[in-house]
Amino acid sequence: MLFSPRKPALSFAVPALICLAAAACGAPAPSSQPPAAPPATAPTNQTTLLAEIKANDAGQLAVSEEDGRFLRVLVATRGTRRALEIGGASGYSGIWIGQGLRQTGGRLVTIEYDPVRAKEAAANIARAGLSDIVQVIAGDAFVEIPKLQGTFDMIFLDAWKKDYKAFFELTFPTLEPGGVFLAHNVVNKREEMGDFFDAIGSAPGAWSTIIAPSGEGISLTYKGR
């Protein structure tokens, strides 16, 4: 197993991370969903929009730019078709994921607990021209996730750290074989989630590792076929 919960591996270079995401994790099973339609209106320049969201992120809830770029490449290279994000904040990471899904014809459901941030996320995603790709749900993810139909081939978790283990146990059964479960802040906030490390490290048929495009860290758990 490529996983050490107490001493996260920080020596990976970014090219190696891309190889890990695209090759070692494999491609998900084909989806029957139709390709995404192009946006109905011309989007705001996404580079400018992302910089604006990041500049206004007073609570520092958004992922780093490096992590966002990694998520976009991961989504595109794996051919992700149906993704779930838990903890959407103001839509920053949702836009990066949405960019990758535009290439694959996939969809993202992102859930944000705070109604004000959820409204901001929906507005930012609309400005990015990704409303046809990304669905924003305002509410408690523990309540909203059981309402969702079907399975996912990628799950990205960036919520309250004390809830990571519970979210993993709730959503991992909905992850398709060959899919990946990712969790953010596993390096800089690792002391807050020891039980989560135990859970992903002992999940039957799963392989886990920690990667660090930035100093925040992302755990990546692959669900065996």
Short mmCIF file of C-alpha atoms in Angstrom, two decimals:
data_model
loop_
_atom_site.label_atom_id
_atom_site.label_comp_id
_atom_site.label_asym_id
_atom_site.label_seq_id
_atom_site.Cartn_x
_atom_site.Cartn_y
_atom_site.Cartn_z
CA MET A 1 0.00 0.00 0.00
CA LEU A 2 1.35 3.43 -0.94
CA PHE A 3 -0.07 5.13 2.11
CA SER A 4 1.34 6.43 5.37
CA PRO A 5 -1.25 8.41 7.36
CA ARG A 6 1.17 9.77 9.95
CA LYS A 7 3.94 10.82 7.53
CA PRO A 8 2.36 12.06 4.30
CA ALA A 9 4.51 11.66 1.22
CA LEU A 10 5.51 15.12 0.00
CA SER A 11 8.24 14.29 -2.48
CA PHE A 12 6.10 13.67 -5.58
CA ALA A 13 6.72 15.96 -8.52
CA VAL A 14 3.68 17.31 -10.35
CA PRO A 15 4.32 15.22 -13.53
CA ALA A 16 4.38 12.12 -11.37
CA LEU A 17 1.05 13.10 -9.87
CA ILE A 18 -0.50 13.31 -13.31
CA CYS A 19 0.85 9.86 -14.16
CA LEU A 20 -0.59 8.53 -10.92
CA ALA A 21 -3.99 10.00 -11.64
CA ALA A 22 -4.21 8.98 -15.27
CA ALA A 23 -2.46 5.64 -15.31
CA ALA A 24 -2.21 4.06 -11.88
CA CYS A 25 -5.83 4.82 -11.04
CA GLY A 26 -7.11 3.71 -14.43
CA ALA A 27 -10.07 4.98 -16.37
CA PRO A 28 -13.61 4.58 -15.03
CA ALA A 29 -16.27 2.45 -16.61
CA PRO A 30 -18.03 4.05 -19.60
CA SER A 31 -21.10 6.13 -18.81
CA SER A 32 -24.35 6.20 -20.71
CA GLN A 33 -24.88 9.89 -20.03
CA PRO A 34 -24.98 12.13 -23.12
CA PRO A 35 -22.20 14.65 -23.74
CA ALA A 36 -22.65 18.04 -22.15
CA ALA A 37 -24.18 20.77 -24.26
CA PRO A 38 -22.22 24.00 -24.75
CA PRO A 39 -23.15 26.96 -22.52
CA ALA A 40 -26.07 29.07 -23.69
CA THR A 41 -24.27 32.35 -23.04
CA ALA A 42 -20.69 33.48 -23.47
CA PRO A 43 -18.79 32.83 -20.22
CA THR A 44 -16.63 35.27 -18.30
CA ASN A 45 -12.92 34.73 -18.87
CA GLN A 46 -12.35 31.81 -16.51
CA THR A 47 -8.78 32.74 -15.60
CA THR A 48 -9.92 36.19 -14.52
CA LEU A 49 -12.91 34.75 -12.68
CA LEU A 50 -10.84 32.20 -10.78
CA ALA A 51 -8.40 34.91 -9.71
CA GLU A 52 -11.32 37.06 -8.55
CA ILE A 53 -12.84 34.25 -6.49
CA LYS A 54 -9.49 33.48 -4.91
CA ALA A 55 -8.87 37.15 -4.08
CA ASN A 56 -12.27 37.38 -2.36
CA ASP A 57 -11.79 34.14 -0.41
CA ALA A 58 -11.43 35.78 2.99
CA GLY A 59 -11.99 32.51 4.83
CA GLN A 60 -9.38 30.70 2.70
CA LEU A 61 -11.89 27.94 1.97
CA ALA A 62 -10.88 27.41 -1.66
CA VAL A 63 -8.24 24.93 -2.78
CA SER A 64 -4.93 26.30 -4.02
CA GLU A 65 -4.48 27.05 -7.71
CA GLU A 66 -2.06 24.12 -7.94
CA ASP A 67 -4.65 21.78 -6.46
CA GLY A 68 -7.28 23.13 -8.83
CA ARG A 69 -5.08 22.46 -11.83
CA PHE A 70 -4.45 18.94 -10.57
CA LEU A 71 -8.18 18.26 -10.22
CA ARG A 72 -8.81 19.49 -13.76
CA VAL A 73 -6.11 17.22 -15.22
CA LEU A 74 -7.26 14.27 -13.10
CA VAL A 75 -10.84 14.63 -14.33
CA ALA A 76 -9.85 15.01 -17.98
CA THR A 77 -7.26 12.23 -18.14
CA ARG A 78 -9.46 9.69 -16.35
CA GLY A 79 -12.49 10.43 -18.52
CA THR A 80 -14.62 11.25 -15.47
CA ARG A 81 -18.34 11.32 -16.26
CA ARG A 82 -20.14 11.80 -12.92
CA ALA A 83 -18.45 13.58 -10.01
CA LEU A 84 -19.56 14.62 -6.53
CA GLU A 85 -18.04 17.47 -4.53
CA ILE A 86 -18.75 17.82 -0.82
CA GLY A 87 -18.01 21.35 0.36
CA GLY A 88 -18.29 23.56 -2.72
CA ALA A 89 -17.61 26.91 -0.97
CA SER A 90 -17.86 29.70 -3.59
CA GLY A 91 -17.36 27.45 -6.59
CA TYR A 92 -13.59 27.74 -7.08
CA SER A 93 -12.80 24.03 -7.16
CA GLY A 94 -16.09 23.34 -8.92
CA ILE A 95 -14.96 25.50 -11.83
CA TRP A 96 -11.65 23.63 -12.12
CA ILE A 97 -13.47 20.29 -12.03
CA GLY A 98 -16.07 21.61 -14.45
CA GLN A 99 -13.37 22.57 -16.95
CA GLY A 100 -12.18 18.96 -16.98
CA LEU A 101 -15.72 17.66 -17.28
CA ARG A 102 -16.33 19.91 -20.29
CA GLN A 103 -13.72 17.76 -22.04
CA THR A 104 -15.23 14.45 -20.96
CA GLY A 105 -18.92 15.22 -21.33
CA GLY A 106 -19.42 14.66 -17.61
CA ARG A 107 -21.39 16.30 -14.83
CA LEU A 108 -20.63 17.50 -11.30
CA VAL A 109 -22.94 17.73 -8.29
CA THR A 110 -21.49 20.08 -5.67
CA ILE A 111 -23.03 20.48 -2.21
CA GLU A 112 -22.43 23.53 -0.01
CA TYR A 113 -23.84 23.81 3.51
CA ASP A 114 -23.81 27.62 3.77
CA PRO A 115 -26.68 29.08 1.68
CA VAL A 116 -24.86 32.35 1.01
CA ARG A 117 -21.77 30.58 -0.31
CA ALA A 118 -23.96 28.17 -2.30
CA LYS A 119 -25.60 31.15 -3.99
CA GLU A 120 -22.17 32.61 -4.73
CA ALA A 121 -21.03 29.26 -6.13
CA ALA A 122 -24.02 29.03 -8.46
CA ALA A 123 -23.42 32.59 -9.66
CA ASN A 124 -19.71 32.01 -10.23
CA ILE A 125 -20.32 28.76 -12.08
CA ALA A 126 -22.87 30.53 -14.29
CA ARG A 127 -20.34 33.29 -15.02
CA ALA A 128 -17.84 30.59 -15.99
CA GLY A 129 -20.34 29.16 -18.48
CA LEU A 130 -20.52 25.85 -16.63
CA SER A 131 -24.13 25.76 -15.39
CA ASP A 132 -24.86 22.96 -17.84
CA ILE A 133 -22.04 20.93 -16.27
CA VAL A 134 -22.23 21.78 -12.56
CA GLN A 135 -25.30 21.46 -10.33
CA VAL A 136 -25.08 23.35 -7.01
CA ILE A 137 -27.10 22.06 -4.07
CA ALA A 138 -27.46 24.17 -0.93
CA GLY A 139 -27.86 22.09 2.20
CA ASP A 140 -26.42 19.60 4.64
CA ALA A 141 -24.50 17.01 2.64
CA PHE A 142 -25.43 14.28 5.12
CA VAL A 143 -29.07 14.96 4.23
CA GLU A 144 -28.65 15.67 0.52
CA ILE A 145 -26.34 12.82 -0.51
CA PRO A 146 -28.84 10.01 0.26
CA LYS A 147 -31.29 11.77 -2.08
CA LEU A 148 -28.93 11.51 -5.06
CA GLN A 149 -29.55 8.75 -7.58
CA GLY A 150 -26.90 6.56 -9.18
CA THR A 151 -23.17 6.23 -8.64
CA PHE A 152 -20.08 8.40 -9.12
CA ASP A 153 -16.68 7.77 -10.63
CA MET A 154 -15.03 10.59 -8.67
CA ILE A 155 -15.76 12.09 -5.25
CA PHE A 156 -13.94 15.17 -3.91
CA LEU A 157 -14.26 16.00 -0.21
CA ASP A 158 -13.39 19.43 1.21
CA ALA A 159 -15.71 19.91 4.19
CA TRP A 160 -15.35 19.97 7.98
CA LYS A 161 -12.34 17.81 8.75
CA LYS A 162 -13.96 16.11 11.74
CA ASP A 163 -16.60 14.75 9.37
CA TYR A 164 -14.21 13.22 6.84
CA LYS A 165 -14.52 9.66 8.11
CA ALA A 166 -18.32 9.85 8.20
CA PHE A 167 -18.46 11.26 4.67
CA PHE A 168 -16.11 8.54 3.42
CA GLU A 169 -18.25 5.82 4.95
CA LEU A 170 -21.41 7.41 3.52
CA THR A 171 -20.17 7.91 -0.04
CA PHE A 172 -17.59 5.22 -0.74
CA PRO A 173 -20.33 2.64 -1.44
CA THR A 174 -21.65 4.99 -4.17
CA LEU A 175 -18.25 5.12 -5.88
CA GLU A 176 -18.01 2.94 -8.97
CA PRO A 177 -15.29 0.27 -9.12
CA GLY A 178 -12.28 1.95 -10.69
CA GLY A 179 -13.36 5.31 -9.27
CA VAL A 180 -11.38 7.63 -7.01
CA PHE A 181 -12.19 9.31 -3.71
CA LEU A 182 -10.17 12.46 -2.99
CA ALA A 183 -9.98 14.48 0.22
CA HIS A 184 -8.38 17.90 0.64
CA ASN A 185 -6.14 19.35 3.41
CA VAL A 186 -4.77 15.96 4.46
CA VAL A 187 -1.29 17.43 4.98
CA ASN A 188 -1.83 20.85 6.54
CA LYS A 189 -4.79 19.69 8.69
CA ARG A 190 -3.89 16.04 9.16
CA GLU A 191 -4.08 16.26 12.96
CA GLU A 192 -7.84 16.86 12.67
CA MET A 193 -8.63 13.64 10.79
CA GLY A 194 -6.77 10.67 12.22
CA ASP A 195 -9.85 8.45 12.10
CA PHE A 196 -10.26 9.25 8.39
CA PHE A 197 -6.73 8.02 7.67
CA ASP A 198 -7.53 4.79 9.48
CA ALA A 199 -10.70 4.38 7.40
CA ILE A 200 -9.12 4.86 3.97
CA GLY A 201 -6.09 2.83 4.95
CA SER A 202 -8.21 -0.17 5.88
CA ALA A 203 -10.98 -0.02 3.26
CA PRO A 204 -11.23 -3.45 1.58
CA GLY A 205 -9.99 -3.53 -1.99
CA ALA A 206 -8.85 0.10 -1.92
CA TRP A 207 -5.43 1.63 -2.54
CA SER A 208 -4.60 5.00 -0.99
CA THR A 209 -1.81 7.52 -1.24
CA ILE A 210 -1.20 11.17 -0.43
CA ILE A 211 -0.12 13.67 -3.05
CA ALA A 212 0.76 17.32 -2.64
CA PRO A 213 0.47 19.63 -5.64
CA SER A 214 0.61 22.34 -2.95
CA GLY A 215 1.34 22.18 0.77
CA GLU A 216 -2.30 21.40 1.56
CA GLY A 217 -2.27 17.81 0.35
CA ILE A 218 -4.86 15.55 -1.27
CA SER A 219 -5.48 11.92 -0.38
CA LEU A 220 -6.40 9.72 -3.31
CA THR A 221 -8.17 6.42 -2.69
CA TYR A 222 -8.74 4.10 -5.65
CA LYS A 223 -11.64 1.65 -5.41
CA GLY A 224 -10.64 -1.70 -6.86
CA ARG A 225 -12.64 -3.28 -9.65
#
